[in-house]
Amino acid sequence: MRSIVINGIFVTVNQDNEIITDGSMIFEDDVITFIGESPEDLSKFDQVIDARGNIVMPGLINTHGHGAMSLLRGYGDDLPLQEWLEKKMWPIEGRFTKEHVKWGTLLAILEMLKTGTTTYSDFYIHMDVVADVIEGVGIRANLSRGIIGIGASSEEKQLKLSEAENFAKNWNNKADGRITTMMSPHALYTCSPNFISKIVESATMIQVPIQIHLSETAFEVEQNLKQYGVTPVKHLQQLGVFEHPTLIAHAVHVTEEEIEIIKNYQVNVSHNPGSNLKLGSGIAPIPKMLDQGIYVSLGTDSAASNNNLDLFEEMRLAALIHKGYGQDPLAIPADIAIKMATIYGAHSLFIGHYTGSLEVGKKADFIIVDVNQPHFHPMYNPITHLVYSAAGKDVVDVFVNGKQLVKKGQVQTIDEERVIYEVKRLANEWA
Amino acid sequence: MRSIVINGIFVTVNQDNEIITDGSMIFEDDVITFIGESPEDLSKFDQVIDARGNIVMPGLINTHGHGAMSLLRGYGDDLPLQEWLEKKMWPIEGRFTKEHVKWGTLLAILEMLKTGTTTYSDFYIHMDVVADVIEGVGIRANLSRGIIGIGASSEEKQLKLSEAENFAKNWNNKADGRITTMMSPHALYTCSPNFISKIVESATMIQVPIQIHLSETAFEVEQNLKQYGVTPVKHLQQLGVFEHPTLIAHAVHVTEEEIEIIKNYQVNVSHNPGSNLKLGSGIAPIPKMLDQGIYVSLGTDSAASNNNLDLFEEMRLAALIHKGYGQDPLAIPADIAIKMATIYGAHSLFIGHYTGSLEVGKKADFIIVDVNQPHFHPMYNPITHLVYSAAGKDVVDVFVNGKQLVKKGQVQTIDEERVIYEVKRLANEWA
């Protein structure tokens, strides 16, 4: 099927952040085949999409989260981190069944699609359920069965490992290639070094990348120093994890030396500003990482610590907080922030060769942002407006793999009323 | 006229942050006369407003801004502060006529009303134009003719002073009491101590409060120390300014001793997190001020340094950045953040006795927030959702002084298309 998008301001987020105004973009089935001047004759196309003067840009890419935890949005806010985890999150999550994961995941995807996210990373349990949901809904996703070793017998650990391994094997490149997988040891404080090595071994065997929470809090770094005499990033290097393609989530408390290591091993970083701020974890040295050429992307983390999944908000936070914290108005300019939310996100998930920007040969993953609103006027520069003025709710249409998933703000492949009904029902169990 | 709001979740933001679910609120003409259980008989009311299970809360109060500068939204982003001011803002503002101020102010009010702001503070020039606009549009406002002394002859200074004085006298408590006024010396680095004293004298004479930009940047504080041997807050104390009701905007770089002074003189503070971050000014010690019982409210500053006027975003920023900066998840909890955006804002503008909360006897300034959306589910606590999950675009209806100004997202008293047309036309002069 040949489709064309006309009357758009095309924010390509290519190498030079090129903007094509009054142009058009053609895609055939799921692949972009042309961006440039509008052709005379539109009759040759099966589908003509009129952007009505709005911004057309790559879909946003959320590189760290736990979808089903949307069921815990606002459950235990404004508490100290340990109390929040031990008294609120973990006891409830212990009760999560496949049903909780199904409806929690659908709630998360509903919110992400409506706010312009076309690819997200989900690191959780009952991942077969999540993969089934994604196959049906049409979003692009990077999935892994998160593994926590602490408190588990060696049999249980073996069970979790093979479950994660089978999942990663069975679902990698499935659902028209929309699903890719990873192996994800939860963290250094929940998995022993030996167990992490085992997990990395199997990741090497089945050839999928690693994702892990790392140096999220000062406490975590202290504990690792106490227990192992080494800081987390150096610890993973010593374990040989970084010989393997790796994405680390958070990296809030890392030294200059550790940033060197992250750079030298081409480790990718998922920056989660909203969650790091809300939990009082701290402010990551992101400008230093970007200066080193590290791919730093954006994640919302779960809705339980954010408390929404609007990646436009994370993009704005990333562009703002480092300016204020460093008292440097030049830190993370808008043209870098928009790359963090799109193409750097694709690279962070190792799929930068086929999504993350509007370029010929890439998948047709794009969104249309309604700029016919007061907060987009006057418009001197579409990119700074997308970063500093826009919000997720400005997104009206969303396409993934060439298929329209959101039309005029309505998700086409999910029954929103049903999802909200089921979510209320499940939450009432413990509300 | 007797009106009743039914089927609401009433977030009152009274002393105890009381929430009344499935209740009703009655207002007669412009005043709230009842909040509580719904009456049996609705036939006695001239107007029945069905909140359809949504949140009803006080309108937000934006305590620092420069409305007409919305014309410069995104004009010169990602520049060093001095270059931004000297090369971008000041040359263009020098060309602002009454026409620019009229359409720029309307653009700002359009955006503020649509995102739930019912009262805002505007500190600018050509204020008679601004007051006329506000009288017609129906929003509540605190207005002052900002005075810059630097570079002006003593005649020009006298002219500005009497212009500000006449404006403050003529417009205070006008437009059904929706307009209050202040006298506003721009800052210590743009007005000599003598000139500031003169301005304060006339404010005392006509009995309106003072508003001034203070300690926004480290550079400003250094300059004041160099030039006068004293930090800005102590300087204003020495000048006797704080004997007079005062609101200071920014207060980013203030010492513990200065926070003591702010507290002892009951000076109010407008915290502008978005602008302070974007300009790289720094992060204000707001938790310390709140601990001292200082009324800290929220301001967007102008759209030129934000780049939007969504006060929900400022509320979320205020609730998040201080947690991350202080690595304290308990800093500025949601129940304080929501007061900063409402009742503390009213107190900051010295109108807390008649707006800022939903309480009997107060003006009917309220908004309805559409919670029938994924990012409001599940709902364990409406207040944390308003602070951590909501965005301005979730606001569907806005009432000021008992009159409906926004209905289903549409501003009733402004021709939005016309405003956007005129704004584009004016911006093209220098785009």
mmCIF file of N, CA, C and O in Angstrom, chain A residues 70-71 73 77-79 107 111 253 277-280 282 306-308 313 316-317 320 323-324 327 329-330 333-334 373-375 377-378 380 384 388-389 393-394 416 420 424 427 430, chain B residues 70-71 73 75 77-79 107 111 253 277-278 280 282 306-308 313 316-317 320 323-324 327 329-330 333-334 373-375 377-378 380 384 388-389 393-394 416 420 424 427 430:
data_model
loop_
_atom_site.group_PDB
_atom_site.id
_atom_site.type_symbol
_atom_site.label_atom_id
_atom_site.label_comp_id
_atom_site.label_asym_id
_atom_site.label_seq_id
_atom_site.Cartn_x
_atom_site.Cartn_y
_atom_site.Cartn_z
ATOM 1 N N SER A 70 1.510 0.606 35.972
ATOM 2 C CA SER A 70 0.517 1.685 35.860
ATOM 3 C C SER A 70 -0.644 1.443 36.809
ATOM 4 O O SER A 70 -1.313 2.386 37.227
ATOM 5 N N LEU A 71 -0.863 0.180 37.174
ATOM 6 C CA LEU A 71 -1.917 -0.143 38.159
ATOM 7 C C LEU A 71 -1.602 0.473 39.515
ATOM 8 O O LEU A 71 -2.478 0.588 40.366
ATOM 9 N N ARG A 73 -0.162 3.567 39.823
ATOM 10 C CA ARG A 73 -0.034 5.018 39.653
ATOM 11 C C ARG A 73 -0.640 5.722 40.872
ATOM 12 O O ARG A 73 -1.816 5.531 41.195
ATOM 13 N N ASP A 77 2.346 7.814 47.139
ATOM 14 C CA ASP A 77 3.243 8.915 46.760
ATOM 15 C C ASP A 77 3.810 9.572 48.011
ATOM 16 O O ASP A 77 3.295 9.384 49.112
ATOM 17 N N ASP A 78 4.858 10.362 47.809
ATOM 18 C CA ASP A 78 5.422 11.193 48.876
ATOM 19 C C ASP A 78 5.812 10.373 50.109
ATOM 20 O O ASP A 78 5.461 10.700 51.240
ATOM 21 N N LEU A 79 6.520 9.281 49.831
ATOM 22 C CA LEU A 79 7.061 8.445 50.913
ATOM 23 C C LEU A 79 8.566 8.290 50.705
ATOM 24 O O LEU A 79 9.052 8.414 49.582
ATOM 25 N N LEU A 107 -3.257 -0.309 29.981
ATOM 26 C CA LEU A 107 -3.402 1.065 30.472
ATOM 27 C C LEU A 107 -2.167 1.889 30.101
ATOM 28 O O LEU A 107 -2.273 3.021 29.612
ATOM 29 N N GLU A 111 -1.947 5.144 27.342
ATOM 30 C CA GLU A 111 -1.415 6.467 27.666
ATOM 31 C C GLU A 111 -0.226 6.808 26.775
ATOM 32 O O GLU A 111 -0.129 7.939 26.271
ATOM 33 N N HIS A 253 24.195 8.243 39.903
ATOM 34 C CA HIS A 253 25.403 8.462 40.719
ATOM 35 C C HIS A 253 26.590 7.733 40.103
ATOM 36 O O HIS A 253 26.925 6.623 40.492
ATOM 37 N N LEU A 277 13.727 12.395 39.971
ATOM 38 C CA LEU A 277 13.374 13.561 40.791
ATOM 39 C C LEU A 277 12.344 13.155 41.840
ATOM 40 O O LEU A 277 12.518 13.420 43.030
ATOM 41 N N LYS A 278 11.281 12.478 41.408
ATOM 42 C CA LYS A 278 10.167 12.195 42.314
ATOM 43 C C LYS A 278 10.594 11.314 43.483
ATOM 44 O O LYS A 278 10.158 11.518 44.617
ATOM 45 N N LEU A 279 11.473 10.349 43.208
ATOM 46 C CA LEU A 279 11.935 9.445 44.276
ATOM 47 C C LEU A 279 13.088 10.054 45.078
ATOM 48 O O LEU A 279 13.599 9.427 46.007
ATOM 49 N N GLY A 280 13.494 11.271 44.709
ATOM 50 C CA GLY A 280 14.598 11.907 45.429
ATOM 51 C C GLY A 280 15.934 11.219 45.196
ATOM 52 O O GLY A 280 16.838 11.295 46.020
ATOM 53 N N GLY A 282 18.155 11.846 42.760
ATOM 54 C CA GLY A 282 19.201 12.814 42.425
ATOM 55 C C GLY A 282 19.110 13.234 40.964
ATOM 56 O O GLY A 282 18.145 12.896 40.264
ATOM 57 N N ASN A 306 6.210 8.370 38.689
ATOM 58 C CA ASN A 306 6.428 9.420 37.676
ATOM 59 C C ASN A 306 5.492 10.607 37.791
ATOM 60 O O ASN A 306 6.013 11.736 37.857
ATOM 61 N N ASN A 307 4.231 10.568 37.760
ATOM 62 C CA ASN A 307 3.272 9.504 37.691
ATOM 63 C C ASN A 307 2.520 9.439 36.373
ATOM 64 O O ASN A 307 1.331 9.105 36.341
ATOM 65 N N ASN A 308 3.164 9.815 35.277
ATOM 66 C CA ASN A 308 2.526 9.605 33.987
ATOM 67 C C ASN A 308 3.565 9.081 32.998
ATOM 68 O O ASN A 308 4.757 8.983 33.312
ATOM 69 N N GLU A 313 6.996 15.209 28.429
ATOM 70 C CA GLU A 313 7.330 15.785 29.728
ATOM 71 C C GLU A 313 8.769 15.424 30.121
ATOM 72 O O GLU A 313 9.509 16.262 30.635
ATOM 73 N N ARG A 316 11.126 17.570 28.107
ATOM 74 C CA ARG A 316 11.211 18.937 28.626
ATOM 75 C C ARG A 316 12.015 18.953 29.934
ATOM 76 O O ARG A 316 12.868 19.815 30.133
ATOM 77 N N LEU A 317 11.769 17.960 30.804
ATOM 78 C CA LEU A 317 12.530 17.880 32.053
ATOM 79 C C LEU A 317 14.024 17.751 31.758
ATOM 80 O O LEU A 317 14.843 18.446 32.364
ATOM 81 N N LEU A 320 15.410 20.980 30.724
ATOM 82 C CA LEU A 320 15.361 22.060 31.727
ATOM 83 C C LEU A 320 16.255 21.820 32.940
ATOM 84 O O LEU A 320 17.019 22.700 33.347
ATOM 85 N N LYS A 323 20.042 22.490 32.848
ATOM 86 C CA LYS A 323 20.368 23.918 32.720
ATOM 87 C C LYS A 323 20.356 24.572 34.095
ATOM 88 O O LYS A 323 21.258 25.314 34.467
ATOM 89 N N GLY A 324 19.296 24.290 34.860
ATOM 90 C CA GLY A 324 19.176 24.914 36.172
ATOM 91 C C GLY A 324 20.200 24.386 37.155
ATOM 92 O O GLY A 324 20.836 25.146 37.880
ATOM 93 N N GLN A 327 23.491 25.625 36.249
ATOM 94 C CA GLN A 327 23.441 27.068 35.967
ATOM 95 C C GLN A 327 24.073 27.363 34.607
ATOM 96 O O GLN A 327 24.919 28.241 34.464
ATOM 97 N N PRO A 329 22.563 27.810 30.717
ATOM 98 C CA PRO A 329 21.426 27.819 29.787
ATOM 99 C C PRO A 329 21.723 27.086 28.475
ATOM 100 O O PRO A 329 20.813 26.845 27.687
ATOM 101 N N LEU A 330 22.986 26.699 28.267
ATOM 102 C CA LEU A 330 23.334 25.992 27.040
ATOM 103 C C LEU A 330 23.335 24.472 27.215
ATOM 104 O O LEU A 330 23.533 23.720 26.257
ATOM 105 N N PRO A 333 20.594 21.608 24.730
ATOM 106 C CA PRO A 333 19.691 22.436 23.927
ATOM 107 C C PRO A 333 18.577 21.586 23.330
ATOM 108 O O PRO A 333 18.665 20.352 23.304
ATOM 109 N N ALA A 334 17.548 22.254 22.830
ATOM 110 C CA ALA A 334 16.368 21.554 22.302
ATOM 111 C C ALA A 334 16.729 20.565 21.199
ATOM 112 O O ALA A 334 16.138 19.484 21.122
ATOM 113 N N GLN A 373 -2.736 25.816 18.108
ATOM 114 C CA GLN A 373 -3.129 26.092 19.488
ATOM 115 C C GLN A 373 -2.287 27.269 19.994
ATOM 116 O O GLN A 373 -1.162 27.470 19.529
ATOM 117 N N PRO A 374 -2.820 28.004 20.976
ATOM 118 C CA PRO A 374 -2.109 29.202 21.442
ATOM 119 C C PRO A 374 -0.656 28.954 21.842
ATOM 120 O O PRO A 374 0.230 29.751 21.509
ATOM 121 N N HIS A 375 -0.391 27.833 22.520
ATOM 122 C CA HIS A 375 0.974 27.648 23.050
ATOM 123 C C HIS A 375 2.006 27.302 21.977
ATOM 124 O O HIS A 375 3.192 27.165 22.306
ATOM 125 N N HIS A 377 2.193 29.378 19.299
ATOM 126 C CA HIS A 377 2.317 30.631 18.547
ATOM 127 C C HIS A 377 2.986 31.721 19.368
ATOM 128 O O HIS A 377 2.812 31.751 20.557
ATOM 129 N N PRO A 378 3.735 32.610 18.671
ATOM 130 C CA PRO A 378 4.156 32.463 17.278
ATOM 131 C C PRO A 378 5.147 31.304 17.158
ATOM 132 O O PRO A 378 5.641 30.820 18.171
ATOM 133 N N TYR A 380 8.662 30.402 15.819
ATOM 134 C CA TYR A 380 9.940 30.783 15.214
ATOM 135 C C TYR A 380 10.750 29.531 14.887
ATOM 136 O O TYR A 380 11.503 29.501 13.920
ATOM 137 N N THR A 384 12.170 23.932 19.114
ATOM 138 C CA THR A 384 12.139 24.423 20.503
ATOM 139 C C THR A 384 10.706 24.396 21.036
ATOM 140 O O THR A 384 10.501 24.150 22.224
ATOM 141 N N TYR A 388 10.012 22.742 24.536
ATOM 142 C CA TYR A 388 9.728 23.634 25.664
ATOM 143 C C TYR A 388 8.253 23.990 25.843
ATOM 144 O O TYR A 388 7.858 24.425 26.928
ATOM 145 N N SER A 389 7.447 23.852 24.779
ATOM 146 C CA SER A 389 6.044 24.278 24.877
ATOM 147 C C SER A 389 5.041 23.133 24.791
ATOM 148 O O SER A 389 3.955 23.240 25.344
ATOM 149 N N LYS A 393 -0.496 15.620 25.068
ATOM 150 C CA LYS A 393 -1.879 15.712 24.587
ATOM 151 C C LYS A 393 -2.016 16.524 23.310
ATOM 152 O O LYS A 393 -3.089 16.587 22.721
ATOM 153 N N ASP A 394 -0.918 17.128 22.844
ATOM 154 C CA ASP A 394 -0.958 17.835 21.559
ATOM 155 C C ASP A 394 -0.895 16.861 20.384
ATOM 156 O O ASP A 394 -1.108 17.254 19.238
ATOM 157 N N GLU A 416 -10.744 1.635 25.072
ATOM 158 C CA GLU A 416 -10.320 2.443 26.215
ATOM 159 C C GLU A 416 -11.262 2.300 27.415
ATOM 160 O O GLU A 416 -10.822 2.112 28.548
ATOM 161 N N ILE A 420 -10.215 0.983 31.246
ATOM 162 C CA ILE A 420 -10.381 1.784 32.459
ATOM 163 C C ILE A 420 -11.305 1.064 33.448
ATOM 164 O O ILE A 420 -11.051 1.041 34.663
ATOM 165 N N LYS A 424 -10.005 -0.105 37.170
ATOM 166 C CA LYS A 424 -10.702 0.308 38.407
ATOM 167 C C LYS A 424 -11.028 -0.929 39.239
ATOM 168 O O LYS A 424 -10.791 -0.970 40.450
ATOM 169 N N ALA A 427 -7.881 -2.367 40.837
ATOM 170 C CA ALA A 427 -7.309 -1.481 41.860
ATOM 171 C C ALA A 427 -8.153 -1.497 43.132
ATOM 172 O O ALA A 427 -7.630 -1.326 44.238
ATOM 173 N N TRP A 430 -7.170 -3.425 46.391
ATOM 174 C CA TRP A 430 -6.240 -2.965 47.443
ATOM 175 C C TRP A 430 -6.328 -1.467 47.715
ATOM 176 O O TRP A 430 -5.579 -0.926 48.513
ATOM 177 N N SER B 70 4.420 36.835 25.368
ATOM 178 C CA SER B 70 4.055 35.620 24.628
ATOM 179 C C SER B 70 4.368 35.775 23.146
ATOM 180 O O SER B 70 4.593 34.789 22.453
ATOM 181 N N LEU B 71 4.405 37.022 22.672
ATOM 182 C CA LEU B 71 4.786 37.266 21.270
ATOM 183 C C LEU B 71 6.218 36.825 20.999
ATOM 184 O O LEU B 71 6.617 36.666 19.847
ATOM 185 N N ARG B 73 7.566 34.034 22.435
ATOM 186 C CA ARG B 73 7.696 32.609 22.754
ATOM 187 C C ARG B 73 8.622 31.940 21.733
ATOM 188 O O ARG B 73 8.363 31.984 20.525
ATOM 189 N N TYR B 75 11.480 32.851 20.757
ATOM 190 C CA TYR B 75 12.326 33.787 20.006
ATOM 191 C C TYR B 75 13.681 33.877 20.706
ATOM 192 O O TYR B 75 13.845 34.601 21.687
ATOM 193 N N ASP B 77 15.794 30.877 21.807
ATOM 194 C CA ASP B 77 16.009 29.889 22.864
ATOM 195 C C ASP B 77 17.453 29.446 22.874
ATOM 196 O O ASP B 77 18.192 29.669 21.922
ATOM 197 N N ASP B 78 17.843 28.796 23.960
ATOM 198 C CA ASP B 78 19.161 28.162 24.074
ATOM 199 C C ASP B 78 20.307 29.145 23.817
ATOM 200 O O ASP B 78 21.208 28.885 23.022
ATOM 201 N N LEU B 79 20.208 30.295 24.472
ATOM 202 C CA LEU B 79 21.264 31.300 24.415
ATOM 203 C C LEU B 79 21.684 31.656 25.837
ATOM 204 O O LEU B 79 20.905 31.489 26.776
ATOM 205 N N LEU B 107 -3.097 36.504 23.680
ATOM 206 C CA LEU B 107 -2.521 35.168 23.460
ATOM 207 C C LEU B 107 -2.203 34.508 24.801
ATOM 208 O O LEU B 107 -2.526 33.342 25.035
ATOM 209 N N GLU B 111 -4.093 31.093 26.531
ATOM 210 C CA GLU B 111 -3.384 29.890 26.972
ATOM 211 C C GLU B 111 -3.622 29.630 28.463
ATOM 212 O O GLU B 111 -3.871 28.492 28.869
ATOM 213 N N HIS B 253 18.755 32.965 44.538
ATOM 214 C CA HIS B 253 20.030 32.994 45.266
ATOM 215 C C HIS B 253 19.896 33.823 46.535
ATOM 216 O O HIS B 253 20.230 35.005 46.568
ATOM 217 N N LEU B 277 14.963 27.363 35.544
ATOM 218 C CA LEU B 277 15.714 26.241 34.979
ATOM 219 C C LEU B 277 16.140 26.581 33.554
ATOM 220 O O LEU B 277 17.320 26.466 33.203
ATOM 221 N N LYS B 278 15.194 27.052 32.741
ATOM 222 C CA LYS B 278 15.488 27.253 31.319
ATOM 223 C C LYS B 278 16.581 28.295 31.089
ATOM 224 O O LYS B 278 17.437 28.127 30.224
ATOM 225 N N GLY B 280 18.906 28.871 33.138
ATOM 226 C CA GLY B 280 20.123 28.475 33.859
ATOM 227 C C GLY B 280 20.379 29.322 35.086
ATOM 228 O O GLY B 280 21.517 29.458 35.541
ATOM 229 N N GLY B 282 19.263 28.805 38.209
ATOM 230 C CA GLY B 282 19.551 27.976 39.377
ATOM 231 C C GLY B 282 18.268 27.426 39.986
ATOM 232 O O GLY B 282 17.182 27.555 39.402
ATOM 233 N N ASN B 306 9.995 30.132 29.041
ATOM 234 C CA ASN B 306 9.346 29.034 29.793
ATOM 235 C C ASN B 306 9.231 27.736 28.997
ATOM 236 O O ASN B 306 9.652 26.726 29.583
ATOM 237 N N ASN B 307 8.658 27.596 27.892
ATOM 238 C CA ASN B 307 8.011 28.498 26.967
ATOM 239 C C ASN B 307 6.500 28.316 26.885
ATOM 240 O O ASN B 307 5.922 28.493 25.815
ATOM 241 N N ASN B 308 5.869 27.939 27.994
ATOM 242 C CA ASN B 308 4.406 27.942 27.965
ATOM 243 C C ASN B 308 3.890 28.520 29.277
ATOM 244 O O ASN B 308 4.668 28.821 30.193
ATOM 245 N N GLU B 313 2.183 22.567 34.930
ATOM 246 C CA GLU B 313 3.564 22.170 34.702
ATOM 247 C C GLU B 313 4.476 22.759 35.779
ATOM 248 O O GLU B 313 5.375 22.095 36.284
ATOM 249 N N ARG B 316 3.998 20.813 38.977
ATOM 250 C CA ARG B 316 4.708 19.531 38.944
ATOM 251 C C ARG B 316 6.212 19.762 39.082
ATOM 252 O O ARG B 316 6.889 19.058 39.841
ATOM 253 N N LEU B 317 6.745 20.771 38.382
ATOM 254 C CA LEU B 317 8.180 21.075 38.495
ATOM 255 C C LEU B 317 8.540 21.390 39.939
ATOM 256 O O LEU B 317 9.530 20.888 40.467
ATOM 257 N N LEU B 320 8.689 18.316 41.942
ATOM 258 C CA LEU B 320 9.718 17.341 41.555
ATOM 259 C C LEU B 320 11.150 17.814 41.782
ATOM 260 O O LEU B 320 11.968 17.095 42.366
ATOM 261 N N LYS B 323 12.783 17.681 45.260
ATOM 262 C CA LYS B 323 13.012 16.310 45.730
ATOM 263 C C LYS B 323 14.335 15.796 45.165
ATOM 264 O O LYS B 323 15.155 15.227 45.880
ATOM 265 N N GLY B 324 14.527 15.991 43.865
ATOM 266 C CA GLY B 324 15.737 15.479 43.219
ATOM 267 C C GLY B 324 16.976 16.246 43.651
ATOM 268 O O GLY B 324 18.010 15.661 43.974
ATOM 269 N N GLN B 327 17.755 15.414 47.107
ATOM 270 C CA GLN B 327 17.688 13.959 47.320
ATOM 271 C C GLN B 327 16.790 13.632 48.507
ATOM 272 O O GLN B 327 17.158 12.881 49.410
ATOM 273 N N PRO B 329 12.740 12.624 48.926
ATOM 274 C CA PRO B 329 11.419 12.374 48.332
ATOM 275 C C PRO B 329 10.268 13.017 49.101
ATOM 276 O O PRO B 329 9.138 13.047 48.620
ATOM 277 N N LEU B 330 10.581 13.565 50.303
ATOM 278 C CA LEU B 330 9.526 14.204 51.104
ATOM 279 C C LEU B 330 9.470 15.714 50.884
ATOM 280 O O LEU B 330 8.590 16.396 51.402
ATOM 281 N N PRO B 333 5.662 17.906 49.268
ATOM 282 C CA PRO B 333 4.675 16.885 48.897
ATOM 283 C C PRO B 333 3.539 17.508 48.086
ATOM 284 O O PRO B 333 3.379 18.730 48.061
ATOM 285 N N ALA B 334 2.749 16.644 47.457
ATOM 286 C CA ALA B 334 1.665 17.115 46.575
ATOM 287 C C ALA B 334 0.700 18.046 47.303
ATOM 288 O O ALA B 334 0.220 19.025 46.723
ATOM 289 N N GLN B 373 -9.648 9.769 31.799
ATOM 290 C CA GLN B 373 -8.552 9.554 30.868
ATOM 291 C C GLN B 373 -7.560 8.575 31.500
ATOM 292 O O GLN B 373 -7.470 8.491 32.726
ATOM 293 N N PRO B 374 -6.800 7.849 30.641
ATOM 294 C CA PRO B 374 -5.900 6.814 31.189
ATOM 295 C C PRO B 374 -4.965 7.312 32.289
ATOM 296 O O PRO B 374 -4.764 6.626 33.284
ATOM 297 N N HIS B 375 -4.400 8.526 32.122
ATOM 298 C CA HIS B 375 -3.370 8.953 33.085
ATOM 299 C C HIS B 375 -3.944 9.356 34.445
ATOM 300 O O HIS B 375 -3.171 9.702 35.344
ATOM 301 N N HIS B 377 -5.945 7.085 35.997
ATOM 302 C CA HIS B 377 -6.382 5.789 36.551
ATOM 303 C C HIS B 377 -5.212 4.904 36.896
ATOM 304 O O HIS B 377 -4.214 4.945 36.211
ATOM 305 N N PRO B 378 -5.380 4.051 37.939
ATOM 306 C CA PRO B 378 -6.459 4.142 38.930
ATOM 307 C C PRO B 378 -6.307 5.427 39.736
ATOM 308 O O PRO B 378 -5.264 6.073 39.679
ATOM 309 N N TYR B 380 -6.123 6.699 43.403
ATOM 310 C CA TYR B 380 -6.060 6.453 44.848
ATOM 311 C C TYR B 380 -6.192 7.770 45.595
ATOM 312 O O TYR B 380 -6.731 7.819 46.679
ATOM 313 N N THR B 384 -2.629 13.880 44.476
ATOM 314 C CA THR B 384 -1.339 13.515 43.872
ATOM 315 C C THR B 384 -1.471 13.381 42.353
ATOM 316 O O THR B 384 -0.539 13.701 41.624
ATOM 317 N N TYR B 388 1.116 15.234 40.041
ATOM 318 C CA TYR B 388 2.130 14.411 39.361
ATOM 319 C C TYR B 388 1.701 13.868 38.001
ATOM 320 O O TYR B 388 2.560 13.472 37.210
ATOM 321 N N SER B 389 0.393 13.793 37.746
ATOM 322 C CA SER B 389 -0.055 13.173 36.488
ATOM 323 C C SER B 389 -0.728 14.146 35.523
ATOM 324 O O SER B 389 -0.690 13.926 34.313
ATOM 325 N N LYS B 393 -3.973 20.756 29.781
ATOM 326 C CA LYS B 393 -4.980 20.429 28.768
ATOM 327 C C LYS B 393 -6.051 19.482 29.292
ATOM 328 O O LYS B 393 -7.032 19.217 28.593
ATOM 329 N N ASP B 394 -5.921 19.017 30.533
ATOM 330 C CA ASP B 394 -6.977 18.187 31.129
ATOM 331 C C ASP B 394 -8.141 19.052 31.621
ATOM 332 O O ASP B 394 -9.193 18.522 31.994
ATOM 333 N N GLU B 416 -10.411 33.065 19.389
ATOM 334 C CA GLU B 416 -9.086 32.425 19.321
ATOM 335 C C GLU B 416 -8.453 32.533 17.933
ATOM 336 O O GLU B 416 -7.281 32.902 17.802
ATOM 337 N N ILE B 420 -4.776 34.323 17.047
ATOM 338 C CA ILE B 420 -3.641 33.621 16.436
ATOM 339 C C ILE B 420 -3.266 34.292 15.107
ATOM 340 O O ILE B 420 -2.084 34.472 14.799
ATOM 341 N N LYS B 424 0.443 35.979 14.498
ATOM 342 C CA LYS B 424 1.305 35.581 13.373
ATOM 343 C C LYS B 424 1.730 36.823 12.592
ATOM 344 O O LYS B 424 2.901 37.009 12.262
ATOM 345 N N ALA B 427 4.298 38.849 14.557
ATOM 346 C CA ALA B 427 5.588 38.159 14.696
ATOM 347 C C ALA B 427 6.359 38.164 13.380
ATOM 348 O O ALA B 427 7.591 38.188 13.370
ATOM 349 N N TRP B 430 9.421 40.490 12.649
ATOM 350 C CA TRP B 430 10.822 40.276 13.035
ATOM 351 C C TRP B 430 11.234 38.810 12.942
ATOM 352 O O TRP B 430 12.351 38.463 13.316
#
